[in-house]
Amino acid sequence: ALMEMVINGVSTRKVAKITEELCGTEFSKSTVSELCKRLDPLVKEWNERPLKEAYPFVMVDAMVLKVRKGGQVRPQSALIAIGVNMRGYREVLGFWIGDSETYGSWNDFLAWLKGRGLRGVDLVVSDQHGGLVKAVETQFQEVMWQRCQTHFTRNILDACPKQLQSQLHSQLRVIWEAPDMETARQMLQRVMDNFGNRAPRAVDILEQGFDDAVAVLNLPERYRKRLRTTNGIERLNEEVRRRERVIRIFPNVESAKRLLGALLMEKDEAWSTDRQYFDMRAYVEWKQEQAAMITNELQQTAAGAC
């Protein structure tokens, strides 16, 4: 019960006070902390568990935690990955706490996930974190990367004159909600024609990032809405942040891992008994159609060569 209170955002000082009032027994802050350390082996075992299924859709994101190291408060990056398995359920695949969001950190994190068995990935969804895109290209060659449309829209509008932002925003939504790639490109050309002279920086950003922002259009329509942004994993981060605010500064990296891991374990268990995130039957059919098309093209190429 003491550990559950701490995990749910009650400070160790308040836990000590509550137990004294309810039970007549005083537990010091240090005693509560020592009891919470019993979570460490459970978190470690869960976070290092083998990933035995295929996960066609993966979302990754990072959040900054304040941790005391070497007598100083230092920012630490918590890298988090969630996936959707072939049964259509979400899972928290794992987390990694490092010094930064560099290519090296993201590459090590993704390599670690692969080492635990992550496979069958067709799409990775994320914001354009520093080094992340290159790490995805390194670890998941030929996998599609979907740039979060929410963050990308914000980047575009930040480069647009304020008086034009509302107009541009409405036209960007038309692009993101296009039924197919051809229509999206037509809408892109319309935006370039309408805003090219009035908001050149914004249009340039849009043009450069367009292909990554509409990668999700390659998938069947029913999967696009939930996979075109990182909203799913950001809601998870918000739950972590709500409880982490009580602590504000972690006394060490181990305590950060303990709280973050316990919260993610809790969410992972809830997802396993929740309703399906996706019905994967249309995805399986789409994969079979893609494989048949590739086989047919190879056969035609071989026939032509003969």
PDB file of C-alpha atoms in Angstrom:
ATOM      1  CA  ALA A   1       0.000   0.000   0.000  1.00  0.00           C
ATOM      2  CA  LEU A   2       2.875   2.364   0.787  1.00  0.00           C
ATOM      3  CA  MET A   3       4.476   1.705  -2.612  1.00  0.00           C
ATOM      4  CA  GLU A   4       1.135   2.156  -4.374  1.00  0.00           C
ATOM      5  CA  MET A   5       0.693   5.590  -2.785  1.00  0.00           C
ATOM      6  CA  VAL A   6       4.129   6.714  -3.924  1.00  0.00           C
ATOM      7  CA  ILE A   7       3.567   5.441  -7.463  1.00  0.00           C
ATOM      8  CA  ASN A   8       0.261   7.298  -7.638  1.00  0.00           C
ATOM      9  CA  GLY A   9       1.892  10.617  -6.883  1.00  0.00           C
ATOM     10  CA  VAL A  10       1.860  10.877  -3.086  1.00  0.00           C
ATOM     11  CA  SER A  11       5.139  12.225  -1.727  1.00  0.00           C
ATOM     12  CA  THR A  12       7.105  10.144   0.785  1.00  0.00           C
ATOM     13  CA  ARG A  13       6.587  12.922   3.364  1.00  0.00           C
ATOM     14  CA  LYS A  14       2.781  12.693   2.966  1.00  0.00           C
ATOM     15  CA  VAL A  15       2.884   8.891   3.004  1.00  0.00           C
ATOM     16  CA  ALA A  16       4.680   8.980   6.347  1.00  0.00           C
ATOM     17  CA  LYS A  17       2.085  11.395   7.738  1.00  0.00           C
ATOM     18  CA  ILE A  18      -0.897   9.399   6.420  1.00  0.00           C
ATOM     19  CA  THR A  19       0.310   6.087   7.852  1.00  0.00           C
ATOM     20  CA  GLU A  20       0.895   7.684  11.247  1.00  0.00           C
ATOM     21  CA  GLU A  21      -2.624   9.150  11.324  1.00  0.00           C
ATOM     22  CA  LEU A  22      -4.357   5.993  10.081  1.00  0.00           C
ATOM     23  CA  CYS A  23      -2.285   3.280  11.747  1.00  0.00           C
ATOM     24  CA  GLY A  24      -0.718   5.019  14.713  1.00  0.00           C
ATOM     25  CA  THR A  25       2.652   3.869  13.386  1.00  0.00           C
ATOM     26  CA  GLU A  26       5.293   6.278  12.138  1.00  0.00           C
ATOM     27  CA  PHE A  27       7.191   5.476   8.929  1.00  0.00           C
ATOM     28  CA  SER A  28      10.055   7.794   8.087  1.00  0.00           C
ATOM     29  CA  LYS A  29      10.693   9.045   4.560  1.00  0.00           C
ATOM     30  CA  SER A  30      13.780   6.868   4.361  1.00  0.00           C
ATOM     31  CA  THR A  31      11.780   3.786   5.401  1.00  0.00           C
ATOM     32  CA  VAL A  32       9.195   4.453   2.688  1.00  0.00           C
ATOM     33  CA  SER A  33      12.006   4.893   0.149  1.00  0.00           C
ATOM     34  CA  GLU A  34      13.632   1.633   1.192  1.00  0.00           C
ATOM     35  CA  LEU A  35      10.337  -0.216   0.830  1.00  0.00           C
ATOM     36  CA  CYS A  36       9.864   1.241  -2.653  1.00  0.00           C
ATOM     37  CA  LYS A  37      13.237  -0.162  -3.704  1.00  0.00           C
ATOM     38  CA  ARG A  38      11.579  -3.596  -3.675  1.00  0.00           C
ATOM     39  CA  LEU A  39      10.065  -2.558  -6.989  1.00  0.00           C
ATOM     40  CA  ASP A  40      13.485  -2.414  -8.677  1.00  0.00           C
ATOM     41  CA  PRO A  41      13.846  -6.113  -9.613  1.00  0.00           C
ATOM     42  CA  LEU A  42      10.231  -6.217 -10.835  1.00  0.00           C
ATOM     43  CA  VAL A  43      10.744  -3.166 -13.037  1.00  0.00           C
ATOM     44  CA  LYS A  44      14.039  -4.513 -14.383  1.00  0.00           C
ATOM     45  CA  GLU A  45      12.529  -7.903 -15.249  1.00  0.00           C
ATOM     46  CA  TRP A  46       9.554  -6.312 -17.001  1.00  0.00           C
ATOM     47  CA  ASN A  47      11.623  -3.748 -18.901  1.00  0.00           C
ATOM     48  CA  GLU A  48      14.036  -6.424 -20.150  1.00  0.00           C
ATOM     49  CA  ARG A  49      11.435  -9.066 -21.004  1.00  0.00           C
ATOM     50  CA  PRO A  50      11.661 -10.726 -24.448  1.00  0.00           C
ATOM     51  CA  LEU A  51       9.384  -9.234 -27.089  1.00  0.00           C
ATOM     52  CA  LYS A  52       7.875 -12.354 -28.635  1.00  0.00           C
ATOM     53  CA  GLU A  53       5.359 -10.859 -31.075  1.00  0.00           C
ATOM     54  CA  ALA A  54       5.548  -8.786 -34.237  1.00  0.00           C
ATOM     55  CA  TYR A  55       4.756  -5.092 -33.776  1.00  0.00           C
ATOM     56  CA  PRO A  56       3.856  -3.478 -37.113  1.00  0.00           C
ATOM     57  CA  PHE A  57       3.215  -0.052 -35.576  1.00  0.00           C
ATOM     58  CA  VAL A  58       5.660   1.550 -33.147  1.00  0.00           C
ATOM     59  CA  MET A  59       5.527   4.998 -31.517  1.00  0.00           C
ATOM     60  CA  VAL A  60       8.513   6.545 -29.773  1.00  0.00           C
ATOM     61  CA  ASP A  61       8.867   9.728 -27.773  1.00  0.00           C
ATOM     62  CA  ALA A  62      11.068  11.301 -25.108  1.00  0.00           C
ATOM     63  CA  MET A  63      10.495  13.307 -21.959  1.00  0.00           C
ATOM     64  CA  VAL A  64      12.979  15.219 -19.827  1.00  0.00           C
ATOM     65  CA  LEU A  65      13.347  14.404 -16.125  1.00  0.00           C
ATOM     66  CA  LYS A  66      15.374  16.322 -13.553  1.00  0.00           C
ATOM     67  CA  VAL A  67      17.766  14.004 -11.735  1.00  0.00           C
ATOM     68  CA  ARG A  68      20.422  14.737  -9.114  1.00  0.00           C
ATOM     69  CA  LYS A  69      23.787  13.412 -10.270  1.00  0.00           C
ATOM     70  CA  GLY A  70      27.181  14.199  -8.750  1.00  0.00           C
ATOM     71  CA  GLY A  71      25.699  16.813  -6.452  1.00  0.00           C
ATOM     72  CA  GLN A  72      24.058  18.687  -9.328  1.00  0.00           C
ATOM     73  CA  VAL A  73      20.595  18.618 -10.893  1.00  0.00           C
ATOM     74  CA  ARG A  74      20.929  17.409 -14.477  1.00  0.00           C
ATOM     75  CA  PRO A  75      18.306  16.878 -17.207  1.00  0.00           C
ATOM     76  CA  GLN A  76      17.920  13.256 -18.231  1.00  0.00           C
ATOM     77  CA  SER A  77      16.023  12.036 -21.281  1.00  0.00           C
ATOM     78  CA  ALA A  78      13.572   9.174 -20.815  1.00  0.00           C
ATOM     79  CA  LEU A  79      13.096   7.436 -24.173  1.00  0.00           C
ATOM     80  CA  ILE A  80       9.840   5.466 -24.358  1.00  0.00           C
ATOM     81  CA  ALA A  81       8.440   3.110 -27.008  1.00  0.00           C
ATOM     82  CA  ILE A  82       4.972   1.641 -27.397  1.00  0.00           C
ATOM     83  CA  GLY A  83       3.835  -0.801 -30.060  1.00  0.00           C
ATOM     84  CA  VAL A  84       0.696  -2.353 -31.495  1.00  0.00           C
ATOM     85  CA  ASN A  85       0.959  -6.114 -31.855  1.00  0.00           C
ATOM     86  CA  MET A  86      -0.662  -8.372 -34.431  1.00  0.00           C
ATOM     87  CA  ARG A  87      -3.591  -8.975 -32.099  1.00  0.00           C
ATOM     88  CA  GLY A  88      -4.364  -5.245 -32.207  1.00  0.00           C
ATOM     89  CA  TYR A  89      -3.367  -4.465 -28.619  1.00  0.00           C
ATOM     90  CA  ARG A  90      -0.982  -1.769 -27.450  1.00  0.00           C
ATOM     91  CA  GLU A  91       2.053  -2.587 -25.340  1.00  0.00           C
ATOM     92  CA  VAL A  92       4.688  -0.498 -23.629  1.00  0.00           C
ATOM     93  CA  LEU A  93       7.787  -1.988 -25.248  1.00  0.00           C
ATOM     94  CA  GLY A  94      10.285  -0.424 -22.888  1.00  0.00           C
ATOM     95  CA  PHE A  95      12.033   2.703 -21.660  1.00  0.00           C
ATOM     96  CA  TRP A  96      15.615   3.929 -21.464  1.00  0.00           C
ATOM     97  CA  ILE A  97      17.039   6.815 -19.432  1.00  0.00           C
ATOM     98  CA  GLY A  98      20.049   8.581 -20.927  1.00  0.00           C
ATOM     99  CA  ASP A  99      21.882  11.895 -20.912  1.00  0.00           C
ATOM    100  CA  SER A 100      20.471  13.264 -24.155  1.00  0.00           C
ATOM    101  CA  GLU A 101      18.346  12.699 -27.266  1.00  0.00           C
ATOM    102  CA  THR A 102      21.302  12.364 -29.606  1.00  0.00           C
ATOM    103  CA  TYR A 103      21.630   9.870 -32.431  1.00  0.00           C
ATOM    104  CA  GLY A 104      23.753   7.673 -30.166  1.00  0.00           C
ATOM    105  CA  SER A 105      21.082   7.498 -27.464  1.00  0.00           C
ATOM    106  CA  TRP A 106      18.251   6.770 -29.896  1.00  0.00           C
ATOM    107  CA  ASN A 107      20.344   4.260 -31.814  1.00  0.00           C
ATOM    108  CA  ASP A 108      21.287   2.402 -28.615  1.00  0.00           C
ATOM    109  CA  PHE A 109      17.650   2.406 -27.485  1.00  0.00           C
ATOM    110  CA  LEU A 110      16.301   1.023 -30.762  1.00  0.00           C
ATOM    111  CA  ALA A 111      19.118  -1.541 -30.965  1.00  0.00           C
ATOM    112  CA  TRP A 112      18.262  -2.632 -27.415  1.00  0.00           C
ATOM    113  CA  LEU A 113      14.603  -3.105 -28.392  1.00  0.00           C
ATOM    114  CA  LYS A 114      15.660  -5.175 -31.412  1.00  0.00           C
ATOM    115  CA  GLY A 115      17.956  -7.217 -29.205  1.00  0.00           C
ATOM    116  CA  ARG A 116      14.954  -8.087 -27.047  1.00  0.00           C
ATOM    117  CA  GLY A 117      13.084  -9.304 -30.125  1.00  0.00           C
ATOM    118  CA  LEU A 118      11.343  -6.294 -31.663  1.00  0.00           C
ATOM    119  CA  ARG A 119      10.446  -7.274 -35.238  1.00  0.00           C
ATOM    120  CA  GLY A 120       7.834  -6.955 -37.967  1.00  0.00           C
ATOM    121  CA  VAL A 121       7.866  -3.145 -37.837  1.00  0.00           C
ATOM    122  CA  ASP A 122       6.209  -1.402 -40.802  1.00  0.00           C
ATOM    123  CA  LEU A 123       5.783   2.119 -39.426  1.00  0.00           C
ATOM    124  CA  VAL A 124       7.554   4.199 -36.777  1.00  0.00           C
ATOM    125  CA  VAL A 125       5.718   7.318 -35.588  1.00  0.00           C
ATOM    126  CA  SER A 126       7.532  10.137 -33.809  1.00  0.00           C
ATOM    127  CA  ASP A 127       8.311  13.804 -33.676  1.00  0.00           C
ATOM    128  CA  GLN A 128      11.511  14.933 -35.366  1.00  0.00           C
ATOM    129  CA  HIS A 129      13.727  14.443 -32.310  1.00  0.00           C
ATOM    130  CA  GLY A 130      17.406  15.108 -32.848  1.00  0.00           C
ATOM    131  CA  GLY A 131      19.127  11.988 -34.157  1.00  0.00           C
ATOM    132  CA  LEU A 132      15.957   9.877 -34.033  1.00  0.00           C
ATOM    133  CA  VAL A 133      15.244   9.792 -37.753  1.00  0.00           C
ATOM    134  CA  LYS A 134      18.797   8.703 -38.528  1.00  0.00           C
ATOM    135  CA  ALA A 135      18.595   6.048 -35.805  1.00  0.00           C
ATOM    136  CA  VAL A 136      15.354   4.694 -37.296  1.00  0.00           C
ATOM    137  CA  GLU A 137      17.024   4.535 -40.710  1.00  0.00           C
ATOM    138  CA  THR A 138      19.967   2.677 -39.171  1.00  0.00           C
ATOM    139  CA  GLN A 139      18.018   0.126 -37.150  1.00  0.00           C
ATOM    140  CA  PHE A 140      14.891  -0.294 -39.306  1.00  0.00           C
ATOM    141  CA  GLN A 141      15.908  -0.076 -42.923  1.00  0.00           C
ATOM    142  CA  GLU A 142      12.993   0.180 -45.400  1.00  0.00           C
ATOM    143  CA  VAL A 143      10.549   0.899 -42.549  1.00  0.00           C
ATOM    144  CA  MET A 144       8.271   3.906 -43.074  1.00  0.00           C
ATOM    145  CA  TRP A 145       8.718   6.869 -40.741  1.00  0.00           C
ATOM    146  CA  GLN A 146       5.634   8.958 -39.990  1.00  0.00           C
ATOM    147  CA  ARG A 147       6.428  12.449 -38.749  1.00  0.00           C
ATOM    148  CA  CYS A 148       3.881  13.619 -36.194  1.00  0.00           C
ATOM    149  CA  GLN A 149       1.485  15.890 -38.065  1.00  0.00           C
ATOM    150  CA  THR A 150       0.599  17.878 -34.938  1.00  0.00           C
ATOM    151  CA  HIS A 151       4.194  18.895 -34.256  1.00  0.00           C
ATOM    152  CA  PHE A 152       4.900  19.406 -37.948  1.00  0.00           C
ATOM    153  CA  THR A 153       1.882  21.712 -38.275  1.00  0.00           C
ATOM    154  CA  ARG A 154       3.196  23.729 -35.341  1.00  0.00           C
ATOM    155  CA  ASN A 155       6.613  24.015 -36.993  1.00  0.00           C
ATOM    156  CA  ILE A 156       5.018  25.287 -40.206  1.00  0.00           C
ATOM    157  CA  LEU A 157       2.744  27.813 -38.494  1.00  0.00           C
ATOM    158  CA  ASP A 158       5.617  29.170 -36.396  1.00  0.00           C
ATOM    159  CA  ALA A 159       7.261  30.224 -39.668  1.00  0.00           C
ATOM    160  CA  CYS A 160       4.071  31.803 -41.021  1.00  0.00           C
ATOM    161  CA  PRO A 161       2.961  35.441 -40.529  1.00  0.00           C
ATOM    162  CA  LYS A 162       0.305  35.563 -37.784  1.00  0.00           C
ATOM    163  CA  GLN A 163      -2.384  37.028 -40.007  1.00  0.00           C
ATOM    164  CA  LEU A 164      -2.121  34.027 -42.350  1.00  0.00           C
ATOM    165  CA  GLN A 165      -1.855  31.246 -39.759  1.00  0.00           C
ATOM    166  CA  SER A 166      -5.579  30.484 -39.535  1.00  0.00           C
ATOM    167  CA  GLN A 167      -5.937  30.199 -43.319  1.00  0.00           C
ATOM    168  CA  LEU A 168      -2.855  28.043 -43.664  1.00  0.00           C
ATOM    169  CA  HIS A 169      -3.863  25.818 -40.772  1.00  0.00           C
ATOM    170  CA  SER A 170      -7.222  24.983 -42.373  1.00  0.00           C
ATOM    171  CA  GLN A 171      -5.524  24.058 -45.655  1.00  0.00           C
ATOM    172  CA  LEU A 172      -2.949  21.905 -43.890  1.00  0.00           C
ATOM    173  CA  ARG A 173      -5.787  19.903 -42.328  1.00  0.00           C
ATOM    174  CA  VAL A 174      -7.130  19.221 -45.812  1.00  0.00           C
ATOM    175  CA  ILE A 175      -3.737  17.772 -46.785  1.00  0.00           C
ATOM    176  CA  TRP A 176      -3.491  15.568 -43.675  1.00  0.00           C
ATOM    177  CA  GLU A 177      -7.028  14.234 -44.176  1.00  0.00           C
ATOM    178  CA  ALA A 178      -6.602  13.512 -47.902  1.00  0.00           C
ATOM    179  CA  PRO A 179      -7.987  10.127 -48.999  1.00  0.00           C
ATOM    180  CA  ASP A 180      -4.862   9.210 -50.985  1.00  0.00           C
ATOM    181  CA  MET A 181      -1.364  10.364 -51.888  1.00  0.00           C
ATOM    182  CA  GLU A 182      -2.376  11.871 -55.241  1.00  0.00           C
ATOM    183  CA  THR A 183      -4.989  14.099 -53.620  1.00  0.00           C
ATOM    184  CA  ALA A 184      -2.520  15.114 -50.897  1.00  0.00           C
ATOM    185  CA  ARG A 185      -0.010  16.213 -53.532  1.00  0.00           C
ATOM    186  CA  GLN A 186      -2.679  18.220 -55.313  1.00  0.00           C
ATOM    187  CA  MET A 187      -3.530  19.977 -52.044  1.00  0.00           C
ATOM    188  CA  LEU A 188       0.182  20.591 -51.437  1.00  0.00           C
ATOM    189  CA  GLN A 189       0.460  22.326 -54.798  1.00  0.00           C
ATOM    190  CA  ARG A 190      -2.558  24.457 -53.963  1.00  0.00           C
ATOM    191  CA  VAL A 191      -0.974  25.573 -50.682  1.00  0.00           C
ATOM    192  CA  MET A 192       2.291  26.354 -52.457  1.00  0.00           C
ATOM    193  CA  ASP A 193       0.431  28.448 -55.026  1.00  0.00           C
ATOM    194  CA  ASN A 194      -1.617  30.294 -52.386  1.00  0.00           C
ATOM    195  CA  PHE A 195       1.093  30.935 -49.815  1.00  0.00           C
ATOM    196  CA  GLY A 196       4.373  30.679 -51.719  1.00  0.00           C
ATOM    197  CA  ASN A 197       4.829  34.446 -51.952  1.00  0.00           C
ATOM    198  CA  ARG A 198       3.109  35.409 -48.712  1.00  0.00           C
ATOM    199  CA  ALA A 199       4.666  32.803 -46.373  1.00  0.00           C
ATOM    200  CA  PRO A 200       7.747  31.437 -48.176  1.00  0.00           C
ATOM    201  CA  ARG A 201       9.485  30.035 -45.058  1.00  0.00           C
ATOM    202  CA  ALA A 202       6.393  28.115 -43.977  1.00  0.00           C
ATOM    203  CA  VAL A 203       5.857  26.709 -47.470  1.00  0.00           C
ATOM    204  CA  ASP A 204       9.484  25.665 -47.695  1.00  0.00           C
ATOM    205  CA  ILE A 205       9.220  23.742 -44.393  1.00  0.00           C
ATOM    206  CA  LEU A 206       6.020  22.070 -45.606  1.00  0.00           C
ATOM    207  CA  GLU A 207       7.526  21.056 -48.929  1.00  0.00           C
ATOM    208  CA  GLN A 208      10.659  19.592 -47.344  1.00  0.00           C
ATOM    209  CA  GLY A 209       8.765  17.524 -44.756  1.00  0.00           C
ATOM    210  CA  PHE A 210       5.701  16.631 -46.815  1.00  0.00           C
ATOM    211  CA  ASP A 211       6.622  13.029 -47.701  1.00  0.00           C
ATOM    212  CA  ASP A 212       7.417  12.089 -44.098  1.00  0.00           C
ATOM    213  CA  ALA A 213       4.216  13.721 -42.819  1.00  0.00           C
ATOM    214  CA  VAL A 214       1.943  11.767 -45.194  1.00  0.00           C
ATOM    215  CA  ALA A 215       3.679   8.373 -45.030  1.00  0.00           C
ATOM    216  CA  VAL A 216       0.612   7.040 -43.211  1.00  0.00           C
ATOM    217  CA  LEU A 217      -1.409   7.391 -46.454  1.00  0.00           C
ATOM    218  CA  ASN A 218       0.329   4.221 -47.641  1.00  0.00           C
ATOM    219  CA  LEU A 219      -1.667   2.263 -45.030  1.00  0.00           C
ATOM    220  CA  PRO A 220      -5.358   1.278 -45.158  1.00  0.00           C
ATOM    221  CA  GLU A 221      -7.588   4.212 -44.216  1.00  0.00           C
ATOM    222  CA  ARG A 222      -8.868   2.810 -40.926  1.00  0.00           C
ATOM    223  CA  TYR A 223      -5.363   2.944 -39.376  1.00  0.00           C
ATOM    224  CA  ARG A 224      -4.373   6.447 -40.431  1.00  0.00           C
ATOM    225  CA  LYS A 225      -6.044   8.694 -37.869  1.00  0.00           C
ATOM    226  CA  ARG A 226      -4.396   7.117 -34.838  1.00  0.00           C
ATOM    227  CA  LEU A 227      -1.025   6.726 -36.522  1.00  0.00           C
ATOM    228  CA  ARG A 228      -0.552  10.154 -38.032  1.00  0.00           C
ATOM    229  CA  THR A 229       0.427  11.796 -34.714  1.00  0.00           C
ATOM    230  CA  THR A 230       2.187  10.880 -31.481  1.00  0.00           C
ATOM    231  CA  ASN A 231      -0.931  11.740 -29.454  1.00  0.00           C
ATOM    232  CA  GLY A 232      -1.211   8.164 -28.173  1.00  0.00           C
ATOM    233  CA  ILE A 233       2.202   8.090 -26.542  1.00  0.00           C
ATOM    234  CA  GLU A 234       2.009  11.729 -25.442  1.00  0.00           C
ATOM    235  CA  ARG A 235      -1.108  10.981 -23.396  1.00  0.00           C
ATOM    236  CA  LEU A 236       0.928   8.275 -21.696  1.00  0.00           C
ATOM    237  CA  ASN A 237       3.698  10.797 -21.028  1.00  0.00           C
ATOM    238  CA  GLU A 238       1.160  13.206 -19.511  1.00  0.00           C
ATOM    239  CA  GLU A 239       0.105  10.549 -16.991  1.00  0.00           C
ATOM    240  CA  VAL A 240       3.731  10.015 -16.043  1.00  0.00           C
ATOM    241  CA  ARG A 241       4.319  13.771 -15.824  1.00  0.00           C
ATOM    242  CA  ARG A 242       1.307  14.273 -13.557  1.00  0.00           C
ATOM    243  CA  ARG A 243       2.755  11.926 -10.952  1.00  0.00           C
ATOM    244  CA  GLU A 244       6.362  12.987 -11.528  1.00  0.00           C
ATOM    245  CA  ARG A 245       5.530  16.621 -10.662  1.00  0.00           C
ATOM    246  CA  VAL A 246       5.145  15.599  -7.024  1.00  0.00           C
ATOM    247  CA  ILE A 247       8.805  14.631  -6.911  1.00  0.00           C
ATOM    248  CA  ARG A 248      10.089  17.365  -9.255  1.00  0.00           C
ATOM    249  CA  ILE A 249      13.742  16.338  -8.797  1.00  0.00           C
ATOM    250  CA  PHE A 250      14.697  12.669  -8.512  1.00  0.00           C
ATOM    251  CA  PRO A 251      17.461  11.997  -5.963  1.00  0.00           C
ATOM    252  CA  ASN A 252      19.188   9.584  -8.378  1.00  0.00           C
ATOM    253  CA  VAL A 253      18.730   7.731 -11.666  1.00  0.00           C
ATOM    254  CA  GLU A 254      17.569   4.569  -9.878  1.00  0.00           C
ATOM    255  CA  SER A 255      14.603   6.387  -8.325  1.00  0.00           C
ATOM    256  CA  ALA A 256      13.644   7.797 -11.746  1.00  0.00           C
ATOM    257  CA  LYS A 257      13.738   4.316 -13.259  1.00  0.00           C
ATOM    258  CA  ARG A 258      11.694   2.980 -10.363  1.00  0.00           C
ATOM    259  CA  LEU A 259       8.817   5.445 -10.685  1.00  0.00           C
ATOM    260  CA  LEU A 260       8.798   5.557 -14.484  1.00  0.00           C
ATOM    261  CA  GLY A 261       8.996   1.771 -14.747  1.00  0.00           C
ATOM    262  CA  ALA A 262       6.249   1.187 -12.193  1.00  0.00           C
ATOM    263  CA  LEU A 263       3.911   3.601 -13.978  1.00  0.00           C
ATOM    264  CA  LEU A 264       4.603   2.096 -17.385  1.00  0.00           C
ATOM    265  CA  MET A 265       4.122  -1.430 -16.035  1.00  0.00           C
ATOM    266  CA  GLU A 266       0.754  -0.363 -14.658  1.00  0.00           C
ATOM    267  CA  LYS A 267      -0.329   1.124 -17.986  1.00  0.00           C
ATOM    268  CA  ASP A 268       0.933  -1.895 -19.928  1.00  0.00           C
ATOM    269  CA  GLU A 269      -1.153  -4.213 -17.742  1.00  0.00           C
ATOM    270  CA  ALA A 270      -4.236  -2.004 -18.221  1.00  0.00           C
ATOM    271  CA  TRP A 271      -3.803  -2.059 -22.000  1.00  0.00           C
ATOM    272  CA  SER A 272      -3.539  -5.860 -22.028  1.00  0.00           C
ATOM    273  CA  THR A 273      -7.069  -6.155 -20.627  1.00  0.00           C
ATOM    274  CA  ASP A 274      -8.520  -3.166 -22.487  1.00  0.00           C
ATOM    275  CA  ARG A 275     -10.376  -3.405 -25.783  1.00  0.00           C
ATOM    276  CA  GLN A 276      -8.436  -3.732 -29.033  1.00  0.00           C
ATOM    277  CA  TYR A 277      -6.722  -0.596 -30.271  1.00  0.00           C
ATOM    278  CA  PHE A 278      -7.001  -1.834 -33.873  1.00  0.00           C
ATOM    279  CA  ASP A 279      -8.818  -4.593 -35.710  1.00  0.00           C
ATOM    280  CA  MET A 280      -5.827  -5.997 -37.611  1.00  0.00           C
ATOM    281  CA  ARG A 281      -7.726  -8.018 -40.215  1.00  0.00           C
ATOM    282  CA  ALA A 282      -7.606  -5.224 -42.809  1.00  0.00           C
ATOM    283  CA  TYR A 283      -3.890  -4.808 -42.153  1.00  0.00           C
ATOM    284  CA  VAL A 284      -3.252  -8.534 -42.744  1.00  0.00           C
ATOM    285  CA  GLU A 285      -5.202  -8.385 -46.013  1.00  0.00           C
ATOM    286  CA  TRP A 286      -3.269  -5.280 -47.068  1.00  0.00           C
ATOM    287  CA  LYS A 287       0.042  -7.028 -46.335  1.00  0.00           C
ATOM    288  CA  GLN A 288      -1.007 -10.012 -48.418  1.00  0.00           C
ATOM    289  CA  GLU A 289      -1.978  -7.725 -51.305  1.00  0.00           C
ATOM    290  CA  GLN A 290       1.382  -5.933 -51.069  1.00  0.00           C
ATOM    291  CA  ALA A 291       3.254  -9.236 -51.110  1.00  0.00           C
ATOM    292  CA  ALA A 292       1.239 -10.426 -54.131  1.00  0.00           C
ATOM    293  CA  MET A 293       1.988  -7.210 -56.024  1.00  0.00           C
ATOM    294  CA  ILE A 294       5.711  -7.537 -55.354  1.00  0.00           C
ATOM    295  CA  THR A 295       5.686 -11.188 -56.460  1.00  0.00           C
ATOM    296  CA  ASN A 296       3.817 -10.277 -59.633  1.00  0.00           C
ATOM    297  CA  GLU A 297       6.276  -7.476 -60.449  1.00  0.00           C
ATOM    298  CA  LEU A 298       9.244  -9.807 -59.943  1.00  0.00           C
ATOM    299  CA  GLN A 299       7.666 -12.403 -62.194  1.00  0.00           C
ATOM    300  CA  GLN A 300       7.014  -9.826 -64.902  1.00  0.00           C
ATOM    301  CA  THR A 301      10.589  -8.556 -64.651  1.00  0.00           C
ATOM    302  CA  ALA A 302      11.943 -12.089 -64.901  1.00  0.00           C
ATOM    303  CA  ALA A 303       9.723 -12.837 -67.908  1.00  0.00           C
ATOM    304  CA  GLY A 304      10.860  -9.672 -69.626  1.00  0.00           C
ATOM    305  CA  ALA A 305      14.500 -10.545 -69.073  1.00  0.00           C
ATOM    306  CA  CYS A 306      13.971 -13.924 -70.718  1.00  0.00           C
TER     307      CYS A 306
END
